[in-house]
PDB file of C-alpha atoms and ligand atoms in Angstrom:
ATOM      1  CA  MET A   1     -14.118  14.430  -0.246  1.00 95.00           C
ATOM      2  CA  GLY A   2     -13.237  14.995  -3.909  1.00 93.00           C
ATOM      3  CA  TRP A   3     -14.786  18.458  -3.820  1.00 92.00           C
ATOM      4  CA  TYR A   4     -12.969  19.265  -0.561  1.00 93.00           C
ATOM      5  CA  MET A   5      -9.682  18.103  -2.128  1.00 93.00           C
ATOM      6  CA  VAL A   6     -10.112  20.170  -5.299  1.00 88.00           C
ATOM      7  CA  LYS A   7     -11.037  23.217  -3.177  1.00 88.00           C
ATOM      8  CA  SER A   8      -7.533  23.175  -1.679  1.00 89.00           C
ATOM      9  CA  GLY A   9      -5.800  24.010  -4.985  1.00 83.00           C
ATOM     10  CA  LEU A  10      -5.995  23.564  -8.761  1.00 74.00           C
ATOM     11  CA  VAL A  11      -6.764  27.252  -9.467  1.00 73.00           C
ATOM     12  CA  ASP A  12      -3.511  28.507 -11.020  1.00 76.00           C
ATOM     13  CA  ASP A  13      -1.370  25.585  -9.997  1.00 75.00           C
ATOM     14  CA  PRO A  14      -2.191  21.865 -10.393  1.00 78.00           C
ATOM     15  CA  ARG A  15      -1.523  21.036  -6.724  1.00 87.00           C
ATOM     16  CA  VAL A  16      -3.834  20.087  -3.888  1.00 92.00           C
ATOM     17  CA  SER A  17      -3.297  19.521  -0.155  1.00 93.00           C
ATOM     18  CA  GLN A  18      -1.414  16.269   0.438  1.00 93.00           C
ATOM     19  CA  TYR A  19      -3.735  15.492   3.371  1.00 95.00           C
ATOM     20  CA  ARG A  20      -6.889  15.840   1.295  1.00 95.00           C
ATOM     21  CA  LEU A  21      -5.365  13.919  -1.634  1.00 96.00           C
ATOM     22  CA  THR A  22      -4.462  11.076   0.716  1.00 97.00           C
ATOM     23  CA  ALA A  23      -7.887  11.127   2.402  1.00 97.00           C
ATOM     24  CA  HIS A  24      -9.577  11.028  -1.028  1.00 97.00           C
ATOM     25  CA  LEU A  25      -7.365   8.123  -2.163  1.00 98.00           C
ATOM     26  CA  GLY A  26      -7.931   6.271   1.123  1.00 98.00           C
ATOM     27  CA  LEU A  27     -11.684   6.709   0.915  1.00 98.00           C
ATOM     28  CA  ALA A  28     -11.711   5.379  -2.663  1.00 98.00           C
ATOM     29  CA  PHE A  29      -9.832   2.283  -1.478  1.00 98.00           C
ATOM     30  CA  LEU A  30     -12.263   1.786   1.434  1.00 98.00           C
ATOM     31  CA  ILE A  31     -15.269   2.025  -0.897  1.00 98.00           C
ATOM     32  CA  PHE A  32     -13.588  -0.455  -3.231  1.00 98.00           C
ATOM     33  CA  ALA A  33     -12.899  -2.795  -0.273  1.00 98.00           C
ATOM     34  CA  ALA A  34     -16.562  -2.739   0.815  1.00 98.00           C
ATOM     35  CA  MET A  35     -17.842  -3.410  -2.722  1.00 98.00           C
ATOM     36  CA  PHE A  36     -15.267  -6.128  -3.414  1.00 98.00           C
ATOM     37  CA  TRP A  37     -16.079  -7.865  -0.108  1.00 97.00           C
ATOM     38  CA  VAL A  38     -19.819  -7.912  -0.867  1.00 97.00           C
ATOM     39  CA  ALA A  39     -19.102  -9.196  -4.383  1.00 97.00           C
ATOM     40  CA  LEU A  40     -16.894 -11.975  -2.993  1.00 96.00           C
ATOM     41  CA  ASP A  41     -19.622 -12.904  -0.495  1.00 94.00           C
ATOM     42  CA  LEU A  42     -22.124 -13.231  -3.323  1.00 94.00           C
ATOM     43  CA  LEU A  43     -19.821 -14.992  -5.773  1.00 92.00           C
ATOM     44  CA  CYS A  44     -18.217 -17.436  -3.389  1.00 88.00           C
ATOM     45  CA  ARG A  45     -21.202 -18.484  -1.295  1.00 78.00           C
ATOM     46  CA  GLN A  46     -21.526 -21.768  -3.138  1.00 71.00           C
ATOM     47  CA  ALA A  47     -17.802 -22.429  -3.357  1.00 66.00           C
ATOM     48  CA  ASP A  48     -17.399 -21.911   0.411  1.00 63.00           C
ATOM     49  CA  ALA A  49     -20.215 -24.243   1.436  1.00 59.00           C
ATOM     50  CA  GLY A  50     -18.739 -27.195   3.290  1.00 58.00           C
ATOM     51  CA  SER A  51     -15.122 -26.008   3.023  1.00 61.00           C
ATOM     52  CA  ALA A  52     -12.855 -26.472   6.057  1.00 62.00           C
ATOM     53  CA  TRP A  53     -12.197 -23.723   8.622  1.00 66.00           C
ATOM     54  CA  SER A  54      -8.839 -22.066   8.074  1.00 77.00           C
ATOM     55  CA  PRO A  55      -6.266 -21.638  10.904  1.00 88.00           C
ATOM     56  CA  ALA A  56      -6.939 -18.537  13.046  1.00 91.00           C
ATOM     57  CA  ARG A  57      -3.264 -17.488  13.014  1.00 93.00           C
ATOM     58  CA  LEU A  58      -3.206 -17.357   9.229  1.00 95.00           C
ATOM     59  CA  ARG A  59      -6.520 -15.501   9.172  1.00 95.00           C
ATOM     60  CA  HIS A  60      -5.219 -12.861  11.601  1.00 97.00           C
ATOM     61  CA  ALA A  61      -2.009 -12.543   9.582  1.00 97.00           C
ATOM     62  CA  ALA A  62      -4.093 -11.949   6.439  1.00 98.00           C
ATOM     63  CA  SER A  63      -6.075  -9.220   8.256  1.00 98.00           C
ATOM     64  CA  TRP A  64      -2.822  -7.510   9.245  1.00 98.00           C
ATOM     65  CA  LEU A  65      -1.601  -7.690   5.660  1.00 98.00           C
ATOM     66  CA  VAL A  66      -4.810  -6.024   4.414  1.00 98.00           C
ATOM     67  CA  GLY A  67      -4.221  -3.243   6.984  1.00 98.00           C
ATOM     68  CA  LEU A  68      -0.570  -2.892   6.054  1.00 98.00           C
ATOM     69  CA  VAL A  69      -1.308  -2.622   2.324  1.00 98.00           C
ATOM     70  CA  PHE A  70      -3.893   0.053   3.149  1.00 98.00           C
ATOM     71  CA  LEU A  71      -1.293   1.954   5.201  1.00 98.00           C
ATOM     72  CA  MET A  72       1.098   1.612   2.252  1.00 98.00           C
ATOM     73  CA  VAL A  73      -1.553   3.206   0.013  1.00 98.00           C
ATOM     74  CA  LEU A  74      -1.951   6.158   2.402  1.00 98.00           C
ATOM     75  CA  SER A  75       1.821   6.537   2.534  1.00 98.00           C
ATOM     76  CA  GLY A  76       1.875   6.519  -1.303  1.00 98.00           C
ATOM     77  CA  GLY A  77      -0.744   9.282  -1.319  1.00 97.00           C
ATOM     78  CA  LEU A  78       1.605  11.439   0.742  1.00 98.00           C
ATOM     79  CA  VAL A  79       4.546  10.633  -1.572  1.00 98.00           C
ATOM     80  CA  ALA A  80       2.508  11.737  -4.600  1.00 96.00           C
ATOM     81  CA  GLY A  81       0.977  14.668  -2.659  1.00 95.00           C
ATOM     82  CA  ILE A  82       4.287  16.367  -1.850  1.00 96.00           C
ATOM     83  CA  ARG A  83       5.979  15.124  -5.035  1.00 95.00           C
ATOM     84  CA  ALA A  84       8.554  13.202  -3.059  1.00 97.00           C
ATOM     85  CA  GLY A  85       9.115  10.913  -6.064  1.00 97.00           C
ATOM     86  CA  PHE A  86      11.133  13.696  -7.704  1.00 97.00           C
ATOM     87  CA  ALA A  87      13.820  13.457  -5.019  1.00 97.00           C
ATOM     88  CA  TYR A  88      16.138  10.599  -3.995  1.00 97.00           C
ATOM     89  CA  ASN A  89      15.876   8.806  -7.346  1.00 98.00           C
ATOM     90  CA  THR A  90      18.205   5.991  -6.339  1.00 97.00           C
ATOM     91  CA  PHE A  91      17.490   2.543  -4.906  1.00 97.00           C
ATOM     92  CA  PRO A  92      18.070   0.855  -2.452  1.00 97.00           C
ATOM     93  CA  LEU A  93      19.970   3.787  -0.930  1.00 98.00           C
ATOM     94  CA  MET A  94      18.577   7.315  -0.754  1.00 97.00           C
ATOM     95  CA  ASN A  95      21.429   9.437  -2.161  1.00 94.00           C
ATOM     96  CA  GLY A  96      23.983   7.120  -0.564  1.00 96.00           C
ATOM     97  CA  HIS A  97      22.180   6.591   2.773  1.00 97.00           C
ATOM     98  CA  PHE A  98      19.752   3.950   3.968  1.00 97.00           C
ATOM     99  CA  VAL A  99      18.335   6.520   6.402  1.00 97.00           C
ATOM    100  CA  PRO A 100      18.870  10.004   4.912  1.00 97.00           C
ATOM    101  CA  PRO A 101      20.317  12.380   7.557  1.00 96.00           C
ATOM    102  CA  GLU A 102      17.708  15.067   6.868  1.00 96.00           C
ATOM    103  CA  ILE A 103      14.642  13.035   7.928  1.00 97.00           C
ATOM    104  CA  LEU A 104      14.103  15.100  11.094  1.00 96.00           C
ATOM    105  CA  MET A 105      15.075  18.471   9.620  1.00 97.00           C
ATOM    106  CA  ILE A 106      11.715  20.243  10.168  1.00 97.00           C
ATOM    107  CA  GLU A 107      10.477  21.471  13.582  1.00 94.00           C
ATOM    108  CA  PRO A 108       8.325  20.262  15.266  1.00 96.00           C
ATOM    109  CA  TRP A 109       9.526  16.721  14.436  1.00 97.00           C
ATOM    110  CA  TRP A 110       6.132  15.251  13.565  1.00 97.00           C
ATOM    111  CA  LEU A 111       5.684  17.616  10.619  1.00 97.00           C
ATOM    112  CA  ASN A 112       8.482  15.690   8.876  1.00 97.00           C
ATOM    113  CA  PHE A 113       6.065  12.780   8.355  1.00 98.00           C
ATOM    114  CA  PHE A 114       3.840  14.993   6.179  1.00 97.00           C
ATOM    115  CA  TYR A 115       6.076  17.697   4.648  1.00 96.00           C
ATOM    116  CA  ASN A 116       9.629  16.361   4.442  1.00 98.00           C
ATOM    117  CA  MET A 117      10.317  14.547   1.125  1.00 97.00           C
ATOM    118  CA  ALA A 118      13.093  12.505   2.743  1.00 98.00           C
ATOM    119  CA  THR A 119      10.878  11.267   5.614  1.00 98.00           C
ATOM    120  CA  VAL A 120       7.776  10.676   3.502  1.00 98.00           C
ATOM    121  CA  GLN A 121       9.716   8.677   0.900  1.00 98.00           C
ATOM    122  CA  PHE A 122      11.689   6.827   3.590  1.00 98.00           C
ATOM    123  CA  ASP A 123       8.407   5.744   5.269  1.00 98.00           C
ATOM    124  CA  HIS A 124       7.064   4.479   1.922  1.00 98.00           C
ATOM    125  CA  ARG A 125      10.246   2.445   1.373  1.00 98.00           C
ATOM    126  CA  LEU A 126      10.255   1.128   4.944  1.00 98.00           C
ATOM    127  CA  LEU A 127       6.687  -0.146   4.610  1.00 98.00           C
ATOM    128  CA  ALA A 128       7.647  -1.774   1.290  1.00 98.00           C
ATOM    129  CA  TRP A 129      10.572  -3.575   3.005  1.00 98.00           C
ATOM    130  CA  LEU A 130       8.175  -4.724   5.724  1.00 98.00           C
ATOM    131  CA  LEU A 131       5.723  -6.108   3.159  1.00 98.00           C
ATOM    132  CA  ALA A 132       8.618  -7.681   1.241  1.00 98.00           C
ATOM    133  CA  ALA A 133       9.452  -9.641   4.410  1.00 98.00           C
ATOM    134  CA  LEU A 134       5.928 -10.429   5.653  1.00 98.00           C
ATOM    135  CA  VAL A 135       4.207 -11.493   2.429  1.00 98.00           C
ATOM    136  CA  PRO A 136       6.741 -14.254   1.553  1.00 98.00           C
ATOM    137  CA  TRP A 137       6.588 -15.373   5.219  1.00 98.00           C
ATOM    138  CA  PHE A 138       2.789 -15.562   4.911  1.00 98.00           C
ATOM    139  CA  TRP A 139       3.097 -17.468   1.637  1.00 98.00           C
ATOM    140  CA  PHE A 140       5.443 -20.075   3.193  1.00 97.00           C
ATOM    141  CA  ALA A 141       3.202 -20.358   6.275  1.00 95.00           C
ATOM    142  CA  SER A 142       0.160 -20.913   4.038  1.00 95.00           C
ATOM    143  CA  ARG A 143       1.944 -23.809   2.247  1.00 94.00           C
ATOM    144  CA  LYS A 144       2.114 -25.708   5.532  1.00 92.00           C
ATOM    145  CA  HIS A 145      -1.675 -25.954   5.778  1.00 90.00           C
ATOM    146  CA  ASP A 146      -4.179 -27.822   3.715  1.00 88.00           C
ATOM    147  CA  LEU A 147      -6.061 -24.755   2.560  1.00 90.00           C
ATOM    148  CA  ALA A 148      -9.024 -24.448   0.243  1.00 89.00           C
ATOM    149  CA  PRO A 149      -7.891 -23.876  -3.390  1.00 91.00           C
ATOM    150  CA  ARG A 150      -9.270 -20.316  -3.277  1.00 92.00           C
ATOM    151  CA  ALA A 151      -7.079 -19.434  -0.256  1.00 94.00           C
ATOM    152  CA  ARG A 152      -4.046 -20.960  -1.943  1.00 95.00           C
ATOM    153  CA  LEU A 153      -4.775 -18.959  -5.084  1.00 96.00           C
ATOM    154  CA  GLY A 154      -5.070 -15.804  -2.929  1.00 97.00           C
ATOM    155  CA  ALA A 155      -1.661 -16.349  -1.301  1.00 97.00           C
ATOM    156  CA  ASN A 156      -0.085 -16.869  -4.752  1.00 98.00           C
ATOM    157  CA  LEU A 157      -1.762 -13.766  -6.170  1.00 98.00           C
ATOM    158  CA  LEU A 158      -0.671 -11.700  -3.162  1.00 98.00           C
ATOM    159  CA  LEU A 159       2.969 -12.714  -3.535  1.00 98.00           C
ATOM    160  CA  GLY A 160       2.975 -12.249  -7.324  1.00 98.00           C
ATOM    161  CA  MET A 161       1.282  -8.872  -7.139  1.00 98.00           C
ATOM    162  CA  LEU A 162       3.683  -7.653  -4.443  1.00 98.00           C
ATOM    163  CA  VAL A 163       6.674  -8.455  -6.663  1.00 98.00           C
ATOM    164  CA  ILE A 164       5.068  -6.570  -9.580  1.00 98.00           C
ATOM    165  CA  GLN A 165       4.092  -3.609  -7.380  1.00 98.00           C
ATOM    166  CA  ILE A 166       7.555  -3.220  -5.844  1.00 98.00           C
ATOM    167  CA  ALA A 167       9.123  -3.426  -9.316  1.00 98.00           C
ATOM    168  CA  LEU A 168       6.692  -0.738 -10.554  1.00 98.00           C
ATOM    169  CA  GLY A 169       7.453   1.480  -7.531  1.00 98.00           C
ATOM    170  CA  ILE A 170      11.211   1.225  -7.988  1.00 98.00           C
ATOM    171  CA  SER A 171      10.926   1.863 -11.754  1.00 98.00           C
ATOM    172  CA  THR A 172       8.701   4.909 -11.126  1.00 98.00           C
ATOM    173  CA  LEU A 173      11.308   6.263  -8.749  1.00 98.00           C
ATOM    174  CA  LEU A 174      14.403   5.540 -10.874  1.00 98.00           C
ATOM    175  CA  LEU A 175      12.820   7.022 -14.014  1.00 98.00           C
ATOM    176  CA  VAL A 176      11.697  10.135 -12.062  1.00 98.00           C
ATOM    177  CA  VAL A 177       7.936   9.578 -12.143  1.00 97.00           C
ATOM    178  CA  PRO A 178       6.834   9.245 -15.810  1.00 98.00           C
ATOM    179  CA  LEU A 179       3.029   9.592 -15.807  1.00 97.00           C
ATOM    180  CA  SER A 180       2.370   6.162 -17.355  1.00 97.00           C
ATOM    181  CA  LEU A 181       4.459   4.300 -14.778  1.00 98.00           C
ATOM    182  CA  ALA A 182       3.076   6.359 -11.886  1.00 97.00           C
ATOM    183  CA  ALA A 183      -0.464   5.506 -13.044  1.00 98.00           C
ATOM    184  CA  LEU A 184       0.449   1.808 -13.382  1.00 98.00           C
ATOM    185  CA  HIS A 185       1.930   1.911  -9.879  1.00 98.00           C
ATOM    186  CA  GLN A 186      -1.310   3.386  -8.565  1.00 98.00           C
ATOM    187  CA  ALA A 187      -3.380   0.715 -10.368  1.00 98.00           C
ATOM    188  CA  GLY A 188      -0.980  -1.933  -9.036  1.00 98.00           C
ATOM    189  CA  ALA A 189      -1.755  -0.761  -5.497  1.00 98.00           C
ATOM    190  CA  MET A 190      -5.444  -1.443  -6.141  1.00 98.00           C
ATOM    191  CA  LEU A 191      -4.708  -4.951  -7.452  1.00 98.00           C
ATOM    192  CA  LEU A 192      -2.405  -5.701  -4.512  1.00 98.00           C
ATOM    193  CA  PHE A 193      -5.104  -4.511  -2.109  1.00 98.00           C
ATOM    194  CA  ALA A 194      -7.660  -6.670  -3.957  1.00 98.00           C
ATOM    195  CA  ALA A 195      -5.331  -9.702  -3.684  1.00 98.00           C
ATOM    196  CA  ALA A 196      -4.968  -9.137   0.084  1.00 98.00           C
ATOM    197  CA  LEU A 197      -8.749  -8.816   0.506  1.00 98.00           C
ATOM    198  CA  PHE A 198      -9.367 -11.888  -1.648  1.00 97.00           C
ATOM    199  CA  THR A 199      -6.937 -13.920   0.501  1.00 97.00           C
ATOM    200  CA  ARG A 200      -8.496 -12.717   3.753  1.00 97.00           C
ATOM    201  CA  HIS A 201     -11.976 -13.481   2.435  1.00 95.00           C
ATOM    202  CA  ALA A 202     -10.952 -16.985   1.341  1.00 94.00           C
ATOM    203  CA  LEU A 203      -9.564 -17.738   4.821  1.00 92.00           C
ATOM    204  CA  ARG A 204     -12.902 -17.391   6.613  1.00 83.00           C
TER     205      ARG A 204
HETATM  206  C1  HEM B   1       4.870  -2.463  -1.822  1.00 71.57           C
HETATM  207  C2  HEM B   1       3.795  -1.978  -2.213  1.00 71.57           C
HETATM  208  C3  HEM B   1       3.542  -0.547  -2.624  1.00 71.57           C
HETATM  209  C4  HEM B   1       2.306   0.003  -2.632  1.00 71.57           C
HETATM  210  C5  HEM B   1       0.974  -0.673  -2.248  1.00 71.57           C
HETATM  211  C6  HEM B   1       2.462   1.366  -3.103  1.00 71.57           C
HETATM  212  C7  HEM B   1       1.398   2.250  -3.257  1.00 71.57           C
HETATM  213  C8  HEM B   1       1.507   3.548  -3.733  1.00 71.57           C
HETATM  214  C9  HEM B   1       0.397   4.442  -3.966  1.00 71.57           C
HETATM  215  C10 HEM B   1      -1.080   4.109  -3.729  1.00 71.57           C
HETATM  216  C11 HEM B   1       0.905   5.598  -4.426  1.00 71.57           C
HETATM  217  C12 HEM B   1       0.100   6.875  -4.769  1.00 71.57           C
HETATM  218  C13 HEM B   1      -0.153   6.981  -6.235  1.00 71.57           C
HETATM  219  C14 HEM B   1      -0.881   8.263  -6.558  1.00 71.57           C
HETATM  220  O1  HEM B   1      -1.766   8.674  -5.801  1.00 71.57           O
HETATM  221  O2  HEM B   1      -0.584   8.848  -7.608  1.00 71.57           O
HETATM  222  C15 HEM B   1       2.352   5.457  -4.496  1.00 71.57           C
HETATM  223  C16 HEM B   1       3.216   6.450  -4.946  1.00 71.57           C
HETATM  224  C17 HEM B   1       4.575   6.250  -5.133  1.00 71.57           C
HETATM  225  N1  HEM B   1       5.305   5.130  -4.808  1.00 71.57           N
HETATM  226 FE1  HEM B   1       4.561   3.389  -4.058  1.00 71.57          FE
HETATM  227  N2  HEM B   1       3.797   1.627  -3.355  1.00 71.57           N
HETATM  228  C18 HEM B   1       4.513   0.478  -3.069  1.00 71.57           C
HETATM  229  C19 HEM B   1       5.891   0.326  -3.198  1.00 71.57           C
HETATM  230  C20 HEM B   1       6.768   1.287  -3.655  1.00 71.57           C
HETATM  231  C21 HEM B   1       8.213   1.136  -3.759  1.00 71.57           C
HETATM  232  C22 HEM B   1       9.009  -0.121  -3.374  1.00 71.57           C
HETATM  233  C23 HEM B   1       8.700   2.308  -4.274  1.00 71.57           C
HETATM  234  C24 HEM B   1      10.126   2.676  -4.595  1.00 71.57           C
HETATM  235  C25 HEM B   1      11.094   2.534  -3.748  1.00 71.57           C
HETATM  236  C26 HEM B   1       7.586   3.198  -4.486  1.00 71.57           C
HETATM  237  C27 HEM B   1       7.668   4.478  -5.017  1.00 71.57           C
HETATM  238  C28 HEM B   1       6.611   5.348  -5.186  1.00 71.57           C
HETATM  239  C29 HEM B   1       6.733   6.659  -5.777  1.00 71.57           C
HETATM  240  C30 HEM B   1       7.990   7.300  -6.337  1.00 71.57           C
HETATM  241  C31 HEM B   1       5.453   7.233  -5.756  1.00 71.57           C
HETATM  242  C32 HEM B   1       5.011   8.629  -6.258  1.00 71.57           C
HETATM  243  C33 HEM B   1       4.407   8.539  -7.634  1.00 71.57           C
HETATM  244  C34 HEM B   1       3.724   9.869  -8.036  1.00 71.57           C
HETATM  245  O3  HEM B   1       4.215  10.932  -7.683  1.00 71.57           O
HETATM  246  O4  HEM B   1       2.679   9.771  -8.705  1.00 71.57           O
HETATM  247  N3  HEM B   1       6.425   2.557  -4.102  1.00 71.57           N
HETATM  248  N4  HEM B   1       2.696   4.194  -4.067  1.00 71.57           N
END
């Protein structure tokens, strides 16, 4: 996938296809997820022995959160891929609008989700708002149950990491994508994904 991505550009101009960049990023996250899951299985076998079953509703919610963070990562790949972080450098509004009027400017409409900076950045923000609502809800819901300490730790890590990641994303945007912050934001995505996986694993 890396070879296929590089083949789409990088000759005279350091740009590659946003689709291939996103696929390469997504694949890296999937490989990480598989390795992390196996590692958690091996490390936590003893700790899990005899621990209580966790509520199914909370377990399903944690699975959805893992999926949503992964979707957020793919959306971030598109933001970076079309350099949408260099436009609309204001928050929470996008140049004075919550929904910028140009989000359906390109024909046919579905191309906007991959080529239009306004739409691609709006989607990334919308998913962040969704996570900003769902993760605290999950955290409060988890407090109502008598969970294993590892699951409780996971819920705390997930909430803490989300706050850090959103702060990094907003700073990257407001400061017009300095390399160091953009790289930290990318690393933050990995840690947030790891926190979601850790929580889901602990809720088995
Ligand atoms: C809530 C969790 C979030 C996650 C998991 C996330 C994840 C990501 C990822 C994986 C990338 C791609 C990095 C790369 O390939 O270089 C990215 C890019 C970006 N994100 Fe986020 N993001 C989140 C929230 C936000 C928020 C709230 C904002 C600002 C409103 C934001 C602004 C950006 C910008 C400007 C870029 C482009 C950086 C570049 O061009 O390198 N992100 N995000």
